[in-house]
């Protein structure tokens, strides 16, 4: 088998970011050593709130260049509550990265790992497995730099929905749902919006329906975002894949994380035409940073998504297999009893990493 070298731009960021990224690379490299067929060439690049304090630039040009030149980007977490721009908003270079690289599709899976107690007392909650696709470059985030406080009585931000972004977003979502269906998924795509009130959201829904006409093998639903919040708590097992506006996806994906154990269990991938960023959904968690308490599982699962994405893109079966191995090793570690602090357990970052590395030794790859 020929060996592919994948160049990974690594942006550890702030707070628990570096604490979860370092063990993630250890796990990904161990999986690669097991499958052979590829290797990761990593370059650490500075970005984030502390980089802003250091250099005055939260996303230096050299970091952006490094990201553009890489095959994939692995990000920890960025931001720190006290580090703000003069307008009062926080440093958030991950948003600039999404915009600069055109990462329109934010995949945010919510899967309950066997062994973790479901939050909901219903047997169906034990097999929770759904995905939110969050549009990630426009919506209420598109013109965030132009949001303004008009005077001390009024402030404004703007919602932007474009055909240019939504057509590829919906096509991506139909394709993603189709692939899940081929692996045993329900094959249902739900468009989550607020089309009952906002013109921009009615347009979002119209574009969704247009693309459905070209993807009629996939069953669809429409739902309002408020009712979706209700139903994610009442009957989340009925969902398969959801596609929604940026801000709605941001909020619903934290709700989804809570259903599967917390932020430390919620991976993500921001995908564009040419680039992709893989990162946990969580932030820098100042309350636990530096204490060795962070749950690195979300980062491991984001790393698994990165290997599978690289494998698909470069037709490298070993990378796909390594991604499956990582996911299966995570499942095995939890089956063997590992329990993060986050869910009331006593296992910190190092213990969870050691358990996953140990499980990797015996893990078999199987399609997730
Ligand atoms: N993608 C990102 O980089 C990202 C995402 C969200 C928030 N942020 C930033 O992070 C900072 C903190 O934000 P926040 O507190 O609202 O959100 P957060 O996700 O950092 O933390 C929310 C809660 O979840 C817990 N938590 C998060 N990740 C965890 C993990 N891996 N293991 C165990 N517990 C975990 C935290 O301890 C905290 O109680 C802010 O500056 C915010 O802007 C960044
Ligand atoms: C920190 C923030 C800028 C970011 C977002 O709003 O996208 C985060 O909440 C996320 O979910 O990745
Ligand atoms: Mg968020």
Coordinates of C-alpha atoms and ligand atoms in Angstrom, one line a residue:
X1 CA 0.0 0.0 0.0
X2 CA 1.4 3.4 -0.8
X3 CA 1.7 5.8 2.1
X4 CA -0.1 9.1 2.0
X5 CA 1.2 12.0 4.1
X6 CA -1.7 14.3 5.2
X7 CA -0.7 17.8 6.3
X8 CA -2.7 18.8 9.3
X9 CA -2.8 22.4 10.6
X10 CA -3.3 22.1 14.3
X11 CA -4.8 25.1 16.1
X12 CA -4.9 24.2 19.8
X13 CA -6.3 27.6 20.9
X14 CA -7.3 28.5 24.4
X15 CA -8.2 26.9 27.7
X16 CA -8.9 23.2 27.4
X17 CA -8.2 23.4 23.6
X18 CA -4.5 22.3 23.9
X19 CA -5.5 19.8 26.7
X20 CA -7.8 17.9 24.3
X21 CA -5.9 18.3 21.0
X22 CA -2.6 16.8 22.2
X23 CA -4.2 13.5 23.3
X24 CA -6.3 13.5 20.2
X25 CA -3.2 13.5 18.0
X26 CA -1.8 10.7 20.1
X27 CA -4.9 8.7 19.4
X28 CA -5.0 9.5 15.7
X29 CA -1.4 8.6 15.2
X30 CA -1.9 5.3 17.1
X31 CA -4.8 4.4 14.8
X32 CA -2.6 5.3 11.8
X33 CA 0.2 3.2 13.1
X34 CA -2.2 0.3 13.3
X35 CA -3.7 0.6 9.8
X36 CA -0.6 1.9 8.0
X37 CA -1.3 3.5 4.7
X38 CA -1.1 7.1 5.8
X39 CA 0.7 9.4 8.2
X40 CA -0.1 12.8 9.7
X41 CA 2.3 15.7 9.3
X42 CA 1.2 18.2 11.9
X43 CA 2.0 21.9 12.2
X44 CA 1.0 23.8 15.3
X45 CA -0.3 27.3 14.5
X46 CA -1.2 30.1 16.9
X47 CA -4.7 31.5 17.1
X48 CA -7.2 32.5 19.7
X49 CA -7.8 34.9 22.6
X50 CA -4.4 34.5 24.1
X51 CA -2.8 35.0 20.7
X52 CA -4.8 38.2 20.4
X53 CA -3.4 39.4 23.7
X54 CA 0.1 38.4 22.7
X55 CA 0.2 39.7 19.1
X56 CA -2.9 41.8 18.6
X57 CA -4.2 39.4 16.0
X58 CA -6.4 36.4 16.9
X59 CA -5.9 34.8 13.5
X60 CA -2.5 35.7 12.2
X61 CA -2.0 35.7 8.4
X62 CA 0.6 33.0 8.7
X63 CA -1.9 30.8 10.5
X64 CA -4.5 31.4 7.8
X65 CA -1.9 30.6 5.1
X66 CA -1.0 27.4 7.0
X67 CA -4.6 26.4 7.1
X68 CA -5.1 27.0 3.4
X69 CA -2.0 24.9 2.6
X70 CA -3.1 22.0 4.9
X71 CA -5.1 18.9 3.9
X72 CA -7.2 19.4 7.0
X73 CA -7.4 21.5 10.1
X74 CA -7.8 20.3 13.7
X75 CA -8.9 22.9 16.2
X76 CA -9.2 22.8 20.0
X77 CA -11.3 25.7 21.3
X78 CA -11.0 29.4 21.1
X79 CA -12.1 32.3 23.1
X80 CA -11.9 33.6 26.7
X81 CA -14.7 35.5 28.3
X82 CA -12.6 38.5 29.3
X83 CA -10.9 38.9 26.0
X84 CA -13.1 41.1 23.9
X85 CA -13.0 43.5 21.0
X86 CA -13.8 47.2 21.7
X87 CA -17.5 46.6 20.7
X88 CA -17.9 44.1 23.6
X89 CA -18.0 41.0 21.5
X90 CA -15.5 38.1 22.1
X91 CA -12.5 37.1 20.1
X92 CA -13.8 34.4 17.8
X93 CA -11.3 33.6 15.1
X94 CA -13.0 30.2 14.4
X95 CA -15.8 32.2 12.8
X96 CA -13.3 34.1 10.6
X97 CA -11.8 30.7 9.6
X98 CA -15.2 29.4 8.6
X99 CA -15.8 32.4 6.5
X100 CA -12.4 32.7 5.0
X101 CA -12.4 29.0 4.0
X102 CA -16.1 28.9 2.9
X103 CA -17.0 26.1 5.4
X104 CA -20.7 26.3 4.9
X105 CA -21.7 22.9 6.4
X106 CA -21.3 22.4 10.1
X107 CA -21.9 18.7 10.9
X108 CA -22.7 18.2 14.5
X109 CA -23.6 14.6 15.4
X110 CA -25.3 13.6 18.6
X111 CA -24.8 9.9 19.4
X112 CA -25.1 8.4 22.8
X113 CA -22.0 6.3 23.5
X114 CA -23.1 2.9 24.9
X115 CA -22.5 3.0 28.7
X116 CA -23.3 6.6 29.2
X117 CA -26.6 7.1 30.9
X118 CA -29.1 8.9 28.8
X119 CA -30.5 12.1 30.2
X120 CA -34.1 11.1 29.3
X121 CA -35.8 8.2 31.1
X122 CA -37.0 6.3 28.0
X123 CA -35.5 3.2 26.5
X124 CA -35.4 4.8 23.1
X125 CA -33.0 7.4 24.5
X126 CA -30.4 4.7 24.8
X127 CA -29.8 4.6 21.1
X128 CA -29.9 8.3 20.3
X129 CA -28.1 9.0 17.0
X130 CA -29.0 12.1 15.0
X131 CA -27.1 14.9 13.3
X132 CA -27.6 18.6 13.1
X133 CA -26.1 20.3 10.0
X134 CA -25.6 23.9 10.9
X135 CA -25.2 26.4 8.0
X136 CA -21.9 27.9 9.2
X137 CA -21.0 31.1 7.3
X138 CA -24.2 33.2 7.0
X139 CA -27.6 33.5 8.7
X140 CA -27.4 35.7 11.7
X141 CA -23.5 35.5 11.7
X142 CA -23.0 36.8 8.1
X143 CA -22.8 40.5 8.9
X144 CA -21.7 40.2 12.5
X145 CA -18.9 42.7 11.9
X146 CA -21.5 45.2 10.9
X147 CA -23.8 44.7 13.8
X148 CA -24.2 47.9 15.6
X149 CA -25.4 49.7 18.7
X150 CA -27.3 52.6 17.1
X151 CA -27.5 54.5 20.3
X152 CA -28.1 53.7 23.9
X153 CA -31.6 52.6 23.2
X154 CA -31.2 50.3 20.1
X155 CA -28.9 47.7 18.6
X156 CA -29.1 45.8 15.3
X157 CA -27.8 42.6 13.6
X158 CA -28.9 41.3 10.3
X159 CA -30.0 37.8 9.0
X160 CA -28.6 36.9 5.6
X161 CA -29.7 33.8 3.6
X162 CA -28.3 33.3 0.1
X163 CA -29.0 30.9 -2.7
X164 CA -25.3 30.7 -3.3
X165 CA -24.7 29.1 0.1
X166 CA -28.0 27.3 0.6
X167 CA -28.0 25.3 -2.6
X168 CA -24.7 23.5 -1.8
X169 CA -25.7 23.3 1.9
X170 CA -29.0 21.5 1.1
X171 CA -27.3 19.3 -1.6
X172 CA -24.7 18.3 1.0
X173 CA -27.4 17.6 3.5
X174 CA -29.4 15.4 1.1
X175 CA -26.3 13.5 0.2
X176 CA -25.3 13.1 3.9
X177 CA -28.7 11.8 4.7
X178 CA -28.5 9.4 1.8
X179 CA -25.2 8.0 3.0
X180 CA -26.6 7.5 6.5
X181 CA -29.6 5.7 5.0
X182 CA -27.2 3.4 3.2
X183 CA -25.7 2.5 6.6
X184 CA -29.1 1.8 8.2
X185 CA -30.2 5.4 9.0
X186 CA -33.8 6.6 8.8
X187 CA -33.2 8.6 5.7
X188 CA -35.2 11.6 6.9
X189 CA -34.0 15.2 6.5
X190 CA -35.7 17.9 8.5
X191 CA -35.5 21.6 7.6
X192 CA -35.5 23.6 10.8
X193 CA -36.4 27.2 10.4
X194 CA -38.7 30.0 11.5
X195 CA -40.5 30.4 8.2
X196 CA -43.7 31.4 10.0
X197 CA -42.2 34.8 10.9
X198 CA -39.2 35.8 8.9
X199 CA -38.9 36.4 5.1
X200 CA -35.3 35.2 5.3
X201 CA -36.5 31.9 6.8
X202 CA -39.3 31.5 4.3
X203 CA -36.7 31.9 1.6
X204 CA -34.5 29.3 3.4
X205 CA -37.4 26.8 3.3
X206 CA -38.3 27.6 -0.4
X207 CA -34.6 26.9 -1.4
X208 CA -34.8 23.6 0.7
X209 CA -38.0 22.6 -1.2
X210 CA -36.4 23.4 -4.5
X211 CA -33.4 21.1 -3.7
X212 CA -35.8 18.4 -2.4
X213 CA -37.4 18.3 -5.8
X214 CA -34.0 17.2 -7.1
X215 CA -33.4 14.7 -4.2
X216 CA -36.9 13.2 -4.0
X217 CA -35.6 9.8 -2.8
X218 CA -35.1 11.4 0.6
X219 CA -38.0 11.9 2.9
X220 CA -38.3 15.4 4.3
X221 CA -39.9 17.2 7.2
X222 CA -40.3 20.9 8.0
X223 CA -40.2 22.1 11.5
X224 CA -40.0 25.4 13.3
X225 CA -37.0 25.9 15.5
X226 CA -39.0 26.6 18.7
X227 CA -41.0 23.3 18.3
X228 CA -37.8 21.5 17.4
X229 CA -36.3 22.6 20.8
X230 CA -39.4 21.1 22.4
X231 CA -39.2 17.8 20.4
X232 CA -35.5 17.4 20.9
X233 CA -36.3 17.0 24.6
X234 CA -39.6 15.2 24.2
X235 CA -38.7 12.7 21.4
X236 CA -35.2 13.2 20.0
X237 CA -35.2 9.5 18.8
X238 CA -37.5 10.5 15.9
X239 CA -34.9 12.7 14.3
X240 CA -32.3 11.6 11.8
X241 CA -30.6 14.6 10.1
X242 CA -31.6 18.3 10.5
X243 CA -30.4 21.2 8.5
X244 CA -30.8 24.7 9.9
X245 CA -29.6 28.3 10.0
X246 CA -26.3 29.2 11.7
X247 CA -27.6 30.6 15.0
X248 CA -30.3 28.0 15.4
X249 CA -27.8 25.2 14.8
X250 CA -25.4 26.7 17.3
X251 CA -28.1 26.6 20.0
X252 CA -29.7 23.3 19.1
X253 CA -26.3 21.6 18.9
X254 CA -25.6 22.4 22.6
X255 CA -29.0 21.1 23.5
X256 CA -28.2 17.9 21.5
X257 CA -24.9 17.6 23.4
X258 CA -26.7 17.7 26.7
X259 CA -28.8 14.7 25.6
X260 CA -25.7 12.6 25.0
X261 CA -23.7 13.5 28.2
X262 CA -22.5 17.0 27.7
X263 CA -20.1 19.1 25.6
X264 CA -17.2 16.7 25.9
X265 CA -19.2 14.2 23.8
X266 CA -20.1 16.5 20.9
X267 CA -17.8 16.5 17.9
X268 CA -18.1 18.6 14.8
X269 CA -16.8 19.1 11.3
X270 CA -17.1 22.4 9.3
X271 CA -16.9 21.4 5.7
X272 CA -16.4 23.5 2.6
X273 CA -15.7 22.8 -1.1
X274 CA -11.9 22.6 -0.6
X275 CA -11.2 22.8 3.1
X276 CA -12.5 21.4 6.4
X277 CA -12.0 22.2 10.1
X278 CA -12.6 19.5 12.8
X279 CA -13.2 20.5 16.3
X280 CA -15.3 19.7 19.4
X281 CA -18.4 21.8 19.7
X282 CA -17.3 23.0 23.1
X283 CA -15.4 26.1 24.1
X284 CA -12.3 26.7 26.1
X285 CA -14.2 25.8 29.4
X286 CA -12.4 28.3 31.7
X287 CA -14.1 26.7 34.7
X288 CA -12.1 23.4 34.3
X289 CA -9.1 24.6 32.3
X290 CA -5.7 23.5 33.7
X291 CA -7.3 20.9 36.0
X292 CA -6.9 17.8 33.8
X293 CA -10.7 17.3 34.0
X294 CA -11.6 17.9 30.3
X295 CA -13.3 15.1 28.5
X296 CA -11.4 14.7 25.2
X297 CA -14.0 12.3 23.7
X298 CA -15.5 15.0 21.4
X299 CA -12.1 15.8 20.1
X300 CA -11.3 12.1 19.5
X301 CA -14.6 11.8 17.6
X302 CA -13.9 15.0 15.6
X303 CA -10.5 13.5 14.8
X304 CA -12.2 10.3 13.6
X305 CA -14.4 12.4 11.3
X306 CA -11.2 14.1 10.0
X307 CA -9.6 10.8 9.1
X308 CA -12.7 9.6 7.4
X309 CA -13.1 12.8 5.4
X310 CA -9.4 12.7 4.3
X311 CA -9.8 9.0 3.4
X312 CA -13.0 9.8 1.3
X313 CA -11.4 12.8 -0.4
X314 CA -8.1 11.1 -1.2
X315 CA -9.5 7.6 -1.7
X316 CA -7.3 6.3 1.1
X317 CA -9.1 3.3 2.7
X318 CA -6.5 3.1 5.5
X319 CA -7.5 6.6 6.8
X320 CA -11.2 5.6 6.7
X321 CA -10.5 2.5 8.6
X322 CA -8.4 4.4 11.2
X323 CA -11.3 6.8 11.7
X324 CA -13.6 3.8 12.4
X325 CA -11.0 2.3 14.7
X326 CA -10.9 5.5 16.8
X327 CA -14.7 5.5 17.1
X328 CA -14.9 1.9 18.0
X329 CA -12.0 2.3 20.6
X330 CA -13.9 5.2 22.2
X331 CA -17.0 3.0 22.4
X332 CA -15.0 0.1 23.9
X333 CA -13.3 2.4 26.5
X334 CA -16.7 3.5 27.7
X335 CA -18.0 -0.1 27.7
X336 CA -15.1 -1.0 29.9
X337 CA -16.3 1.6 32.5
X338 CA -14.4 4.8 31.8
X339 CA -16.5 7.8 33.2
X340 CA -15.5 11.4 32.7
X341 CA -16.0 14.0 35.5
X342 CA -18.6 15.6 33.2
X343 CA -21.0 12.7 33.8
X344 CA -20.3 12.4 37.5
X345 CA -17.3 10.0 37.1
X346 CA -13.8 10.2 38.3
X347 CA -11.8 9.9 35.0
X348 CA -9.9 12.9 33.7
X349 CA -8.3 13.6 30.4
X350 CA -5.2 11.4 30.9
X351 CA -7.3 8.4 32.1
X352 CA -9.7 8.6 29.2
X353 CA -6.9 8.9 26.7
X354 CA -5.1 5.9 28.2
X355 CA -8.3 3.9 28.1
X356 CA -8.9 4.8 24.4
X357 CA -5.3 4.0 23.5
X358 CA -5.6 0.6 25.3
X359 CA -8.9 -0.1 23.5
X360 CA -7.3 0.8 20.2
X361 CA -4.9 -2.1 20.5
X362 CA -7.7 -4.6 20.2
X363 CA -10.3 -2.5 18.3
X364 CA -11.6 -3.7 14.9
X365 CA -12.7 -1.3 12.2
X366 CA -16.4 -1.6 11.3
X367 CA -18.6 0.9 9.6
X368 CA -20.2 3.1 12.3
Ligands
LIG1 N1 -15.8 26.3 19.1 C1 -15.3 27.0 20.1 O1 -14.1 27.2 20.1 C2 -16.1 27.5 21.2 C3 -17.4 27.0 21.4 C4 -18.1 27.5 22.5 C5 -17.6 28.5 23.3 N2 -16.4 29.0 23.0 C6 -15.7 30.0 23.9 O2 -15.3 29.4 25.0 C7 -15.4 30.2 26.2 C8 -16.2 29.5 27.3 O3 -17.6 29.4 26.8 P1 -18.7 28.6 27.5 O4 -18.3 28.4 29.0 O5 -20.0 29.2 27.2 O6 -18.8 27.2 26.8 P2 -17.9 25.9 27.0 O7 -18.3 24.9 26.0 O8 -16.4 26.2 27.1 O9 -18.3 25.3 28.4 C9 -19.7 25.1 28.8 C10 -19.7 24.0 29.9 O10 -19.4 22.7 29.4 C11 -18.2 22.2 30.1 N3 -17.3 21.6 29.1 C12 -17.0 22.1 27.9 N4 -16.2 21.2 27.3 C13 -16.0 20.2 28.1 C14 -15.2 19.0 28.1 N5 -14.4 18.7 27.0 N6 -15.2 18.2 29.1 C15 -15.9 18.5 30.2 N7 -16.7 19.6 30.3 C16 -16.7 20.4 29.3 C17 -17.5 23.4 30.7 O11 -16.8 23.1 31.9 C18 -18.7 24.3 31.0 O12 -19.3 23.9 32.3 C19 -16.0 31.5 25.7 O13 -14.9 32.3 25.5 C20 -16.7 31.1 24.4 O14 -16.8 32.2 23.5 C21 -15.6 28.6 22.0
LIG2 C1 -17.6 30.5 20.2 C2 -18.6 30.8 19.1 C3 -18.0 31.8 18.2 C4 -18.9 29.5 18.3 C5 -20.1 29.7 17.4 O1 -20.9 30.6 17.7 O2 -20.1 29.1 16.3 C6 -19.3 28.3 19.2 O3 -20.4 28.6 20.0 C7 -19.5 27.0 18.4 O4 -20.6 26.4 18.5 O5 -18.6 26.6 17.6
LIG3 MG1 -21.7 26.9 20.1

